[in-house]
Amino acid sequence: MTKISQDISLIITTYNNPAFLELILKSILSQRLMPLEVIIADDGSTYETRVLIDSYRKFFSVPLIHSWIPDEGFRVAKSRNKAIARAKGNYIVIIDGDIVVNKYFISDHNALKKIGYFVTGSRARLKEEATINHCQNKDERFDLFSKGLTRRLVMLRIPYAHKFIKGHSGLKNARSCHMAFWKDDFINVNGFEEDFEGWGFEDSEFVQRLYNNGLKRKNAKLMAPAVHLYHKESNTDNAINNRRILEETINSHKKKATKGILQYLDSSITNAIK
């Protein structure tokens, strides 16, 4: 019988890409340790995504929750905040809707979690043709030797050697496409900043506020392997304005988002952390 974590809620962001989402859901079904729940943070997908999620519920031994917001542009911060507000786990693992995970993904994050720290993970990259093939075949399986992979060394899983590799620090490669943190820490910084418009720097700004609150970073090197499926780059029209928000957070040592998760939480929780 597959074990279920009593601590970890897994959050998956998605937007109108059921082919990718299906591969991700299949990879979660193969976990050696299942999360307490899986919450899909949906930034306004159409009916096809809802049908897919509904069809997969019967295969899951844990709740598969669809947290949907209307499509009003790129609002991944809001979709994540609302999903995490619903989470019952006290530890949150988040992945983007283009990340397929190894069967030890959740168990590795369970081993990596530590009070006072957040975790950032790496991912191998799958080329366009290979991504198309895996989607057509509904094949979620990847290993070090899979065709079409770049950065394939990320697929190495050597837990006992993890402690000998420090990895990146600061904001370098701190991406919310593969990240984990305590829910209390997330609430304490007021989650993701919803003042960002469009793609760019919302994850770096979130990480900077974690640093501003005294948290330290761990890297999941040689653990929690994952694969990034190929897709066209996001629109970066708002990147300059978003970079300005990040720089303001760095320069002012800002600790809490102006508009974040607190608006979705019970008042007793928000009053307790003010």
Coordinates of C-alpha atoms in Angstrom, one line a residue:
M1 CA 0.0 0.0 0.0
T2 CA 1.3 3.5 -0.9
K3 CA 2.1 5.7 2.0
I4 CA 0.5 9.1 2.3
S5 CA 2.3 12.1 3.8
Q6 CA 0.3 13.9 6.5
D7 CA 2.3 17.1 6.0
I8 CA 2.7 17.8 2.3
S9 CA 0.2 19.5 0.0
L10 CA 1.2 19.5 -3.7
I11 CA 0.2 22.5 -5.8
I12 CA 0.2 22.4 -9.6
T13 CA -0.3 25.5 -11.6
T14 CA -2.0 25.1 -15.0
Y15 CA -3.6 27.1 -17.8
N16 CA -5.3 25.4 -20.8
N17 CA -2.8 22.6 -21.3
P18 CA -4.5 19.3 -20.5
A19 CA -2.0 17.3 -22.4
F20 CA 0.8 18.4 -20.1
L21 CA -1.4 18.2 -17.0
E22 CA -2.3 14.6 -17.8
L23 CA 1.4 13.6 -17.8
I24 CA 1.9 15.4 -14.5
L25 CA -1.1 13.6 -12.9
K26 CA 0.2 10.3 -14.1
S27 CA 3.6 11.0 -12.7
I28 CA 2.0 11.8 -9.3
L29 CA 0.1 8.5 -9.3
S30 CA 3.5 6.7 -9.4
Q31 CA 4.8 8.4 -6.2
R32 CA 6.4 6.2 -3.5
L33 CA 5.0 8.7 -1.0
M34 CA 1.7 10.4 -2.0
P35 CA 1.1 14.0 -0.8
L36 CA -1.8 14.6 1.6
E37 CA -3.7 16.2 -1.3
V38 CA -3.1 17.5 -4.8
I39 CA -4.5 21.0 -5.6
I40 CA -4.6 22.3 -9.2
A41 CA -4.1 26.0 -9.2
D42 CA -6.0 26.8 -12.4
D43 CA -5.6 30.3 -13.9
G44 CA -8.8 30.2 -15.9
S45 CA -8.6 27.1 -18.1
T46 CA -11.6 26.0 -20.2
Y47 CA -13.9 23.0 -19.7
E48 CA -11.4 20.5 -21.2
T49 CA -9.2 20.8 -18.1
R50 CA -12.0 20.4 -15.7
V51 CA -13.1 17.2 -17.5
L52 CA -9.6 15.8 -17.3
I53 CA -9.3 16.5 -13.6
D54 CA -12.7 14.9 -12.9
S55 CA -11.7 11.8 -14.9
Y56 CA -8.5 11.3 -12.8
R57 CA -10.1 11.6 -9.4
K58 CA -11.1 8.0 -9.4
F59 CA -7.4 7.0 -9.7
F60 CA -6.2 9.1 -6.7
S61 CA -6.1 7.8 -3.2
V62 CA -5.9 11.4 -1.9
P63 CA -8.1 14.4 -2.7
L64 CA -7.5 15.9 -6.2
I65 CA -8.8 19.5 -5.9
H66 CA -9.5 21.9 -8.7
S67 CA -8.9 25.5 -7.6
W68 CA -10.1 27.6 -10.5
I69 CA -10.2 31.4 -11.1
P70 CA -11.6 33.2 -14.1
D71 CA -9.3 33.9 -17.1
E72 CA -8.5 37.6 -16.7
G73 CA -4.9 37.5 -18.0
F74 CA -1.7 36.0 -16.4
R75 CA -2.6 35.8 -12.7
V76 CA -0.5 32.9 -11.5
A77 CA 0.2 34.7 -8.2
K78 CA -3.5 34.8 -7.4
S79 CA -4.2 31.3 -8.6
R80 CA -1.4 30.0 -6.3
N81 CA -2.5 32.1 -3.3
K82 CA -6.1 30.9 -3.5
A83 CA -5.0 27.2 -3.9
I84 CA -2.5 27.4 -1.0
A85 CA -5.2 29.1 1.1
R86 CA -7.2 25.9 0.7
A87 CA -4.3 23.6 1.5
K88 CA -4.6 21.4 4.6
G89 CA -0.9 20.4 4.7
N90 CA 1.6 22.4 6.7
Y91 CA 4.3 22.0 4.1
I92 CA 3.7 23.1 0.5
V93 CA 5.4 21.8 -2.7
I94 CA 4.7 23.7 -5.9
I95 CA 5.3 22.8 -9.5
D96 CA 4.4 24.5 -12.7
G97 CA 2.1 22.9 -15.3
D98 CA 5.0 21.9 -17.4
I99 CA 6.9 19.8 -14.8
V100 CA 6.7 16.0 -14.8
V101 CA 8.1 14.5 -11.6
N102 CA 10.1 11.4 -10.7
K103 CA 8.5 8.7 -8.5
Y104 CA 10.6 9.8 -5.5
F105 CA 9.6 13.4 -5.9
I106 CA 7.4 13.8 -2.8
S107 CA 9.4 11.4 -0.6
D108 CA 12.5 13.4 -1.4
H109 CA 10.8 16.7 -0.5
N110 CA 9.6 15.1 2.7
A111 CA 13.3 14.3 3.5
L112 CA 14.4 17.8 2.5
K113 CA 12.0 19.9 4.6
K114 CA 13.5 21.7 7.6
I115 CA 12.3 24.5 9.8
G116 CA 13.8 27.8 8.9
Y117 CA 14.4 26.8 5.3
F118 CA 12.7 26.8 1.9
V119 CA 13.7 24.5 -1.0
T120 CA 14.4 25.1 -4.6
G121 CA 14.7 22.3 -7.2
S122 CA 16.1 21.8 -10.6
R123 CA 14.6 20.2 -13.7
A124 CA 15.9 18.6 -16.9
R125 CA 14.6 20.0 -20.1
L126 CA 12.8 18.1 -22.8
K127 CA 13.1 19.1 -26.5
E128 CA 10.1 20.0 -28.6
E129 CA 9.9 16.8 -30.7
A130 CA 10.3 14.6 -27.6
T131 CA 7.6 16.6 -25.7
I132 CA 5.2 16.1 -28.6
N133 CA 5.9 12.3 -28.6
H134 CA 5.4 12.0 -24.8
C135 CA 2.2 13.9 -25.0
Q136 CA 0.8 11.8 -27.9
N137 CA 1.8 8.6 -26.2
K138 CA 0.7 9.8 -22.7
D139 CA 4.1 8.6 -21.5
E140 CA 5.1 10.3 -18.2
R141 CA 8.2 8.1 -17.7
F142 CA 11.7 9.7 -17.8
D143 CA 15.1 8.7 -16.7
L144 CA 18.7 9.7 -17.2
F145 CA 18.8 8.1 -20.7
S146 CA 15.5 9.4 -22.1
K147 CA 15.7 10.7 -25.6
G148 CA 15.4 14.5 -26.1
L149 CA 16.6 15.5 -22.7
T150 CA 19.0 18.4 -22.1
R151 CA 20.5 19.1 -18.6
R152 CA 20.0 15.3 -18.2
L153 CA 22.3 15.1 -15.2
V154 CA 19.4 16.6 -13.2
M155 CA 17.9 13.2 -13.4
L156 CA 20.6 11.7 -11.3
R157 CA 19.2 10.8 -7.9
I158 CA 21.8 10.2 -5.2
P159 CA 20.3 11.2 -1.9
Y160 CA 23.4 10.3 0.3
A161 CA 25.5 12.6 -1.8
H162 CA 23.1 15.5 -1.6
K163 CA 24.6 17.1 1.5
F164 CA 28.0 17.5 -0.3
I165 CA 26.5 19.8 -3.0
K166 CA 25.6 23.3 -1.9
G167 CA 24.0 24.5 -5.1
H168 CA 23.0 28.1 -5.9
S169 CA 22.3 30.9 -3.3
G170 CA 20.6 34.3 -3.5
L171 CA 18.1 34.6 -6.3
K172 CA 20.0 32.6 -8.9
N173 CA 17.8 29.9 -10.4
A174 CA 15.3 30.3 -7.6
R175 CA 12.2 29.4 -9.6
S176 CA 8.7 28.8 -8.3
C177 CA 8.3 26.1 -11.0
H178 CA 9.8 23.7 -8.5
M179 CA 9.9 24.9 -4.9
A180 CA 8.8 24.0 -1.4
F181 CA 8.2 25.8 1.9
W182 CA 6.3 25.7 5.1
K183 CA 2.8 27.1 4.9
D184 CA 3.3 29.2 8.0
D185 CA 6.3 30.9 6.3
F186 CA 4.2 31.5 3.2
I187 CA 1.5 33.1 5.2
N188 CA 4.0 35.2 7.1
V189 CA 5.3 36.8 3.9
N190 CA 1.7 37.1 2.6
G191 CA 2.3 34.7 -0.2
F192 CA 2.9 35.7 -3.8
E193 CA 2.5 39.4 -4.7
E194 CA -0.6 39.9 -6.9
D195 CA 0.5 43.4 -8.0
F196 CA 2.6 41.7 -10.7
E197 CA 1.1 41.9 -14.1
G198 CA 2.0 39.3 -16.7
W199 CA 5.1 37.0 -16.6
G200 CA 8.3 37.8 -14.9
F201 CA 10.1 38.0 -11.5
E202 CA 7.1 37.2 -9.3
D203 CA 9.0 34.1 -8.0
S204 CA 12.2 36.0 -7.4
E205 CA 10.4 38.7 -5.5
F206 CA 8.7 36.0 -3.4
V207 CA 12.1 34.4 -2.6
Q208 CA 13.5 37.8 -1.7
R209 CA 10.8 38.3 0.9
L210 CA 11.6 34.9 2.4
Y211 CA 15.2 36.0 2.7
N212 CA 14.0 39.3 4.2
N213 CA 12.2 37.3 6.9
G214 CA 15.3 35.4 7.8
L215 CA 14.7 32.1 6.0
K216 CA 17.5 30.2 4.4
R217 CA 17.6 28.3 1.1
K218 CA 18.2 24.6 0.5
N219 CA 18.7 23.2 -3.0
A220 CA 17.3 19.8 -4.0
K221 CA 20.5 18.7 -5.8
L222 CA 20.6 15.0 -6.6
M223 CA 17.1 14.7 -5.2
A224 CA 13.5 15.2 -6.5
P225 CA 14.3 14.8 -10.2
A226 CA 11.9 16.5 -12.6
V227 CA 11.5 17.2 -16.3
H228 CA 10.4 20.5 -17.9
L229 CA 8.3 19.9 -21.0
Y230 CA 9.0 22.1 -24.0
H231 CA 6.7 25.1 -24.8
K232 CA 7.1 28.5 -26.3
E233 CA 8.3 31.2 -24.0
S234 CA 5.8 33.4 -22.2
N235 CA 5.1 37.0 -23.2
T236 CA 7.6 39.2 -21.4
D237 CA 6.0 42.6 -22.2
N238 CA 5.7 43.5 -18.5
A239 CA 9.1 42.3 -17.5
I240 CA 10.5 45.8 -17.0
N241 CA 7.8 46.9 -14.7
N242 CA 7.9 43.6 -12.8
R243 CA 11.7 43.9 -12.4
R244 CA 11.1 47.3 -10.8
I245 CA 8.8 45.7 -8.2
L246 CA 11.5 43.1 -7.4
E247 CA 14.2 45.9 -7.0
E248 CA 11.9 47.8 -4.7
T249 CA 11.5 44.7 -2.5
I250 CA 15.3 44.2 -2.4
N251 CA 16.1 47.9 -1.6
S252 CA 13.3 48.4 1.0
H253 CA 13.8 45.0 2.7
K254 CA 10.1 44.4 2.2
K255 CA 8.8 41.4 4.2
K256 CA 5.1 41.1 3.2
A257 CA 3.3 41.2 -0.1
T258 CA 1.0 44.2 -0.5
K259 CA -1.7 42.0 -2.0
G260 CA -1.3 38.3 -1.2
I261 CA -2.8 35.2 0.5
L262 CA -4.1 37.0 3.6
Q263 CA -7.2 38.2 1.8
Y264 CA -8.3 34.5 1.3
L265 CA -7.7 33.3 4.8
D266 CA -10.0 33.3 7.9
S267 CA -9.7 36.5 9.9
S268 CA -8.6 34.6 13.0
I269 CA -5.5 33.5 11.1
T270 CA -4.7 36.9 9.6
N271 CA -5.1 38.6 13.0
A272 CA -2.8 36.1 14.6
I273 CA 0.1 37.0 12.3
K274 CA -0.2 40.8 12.2

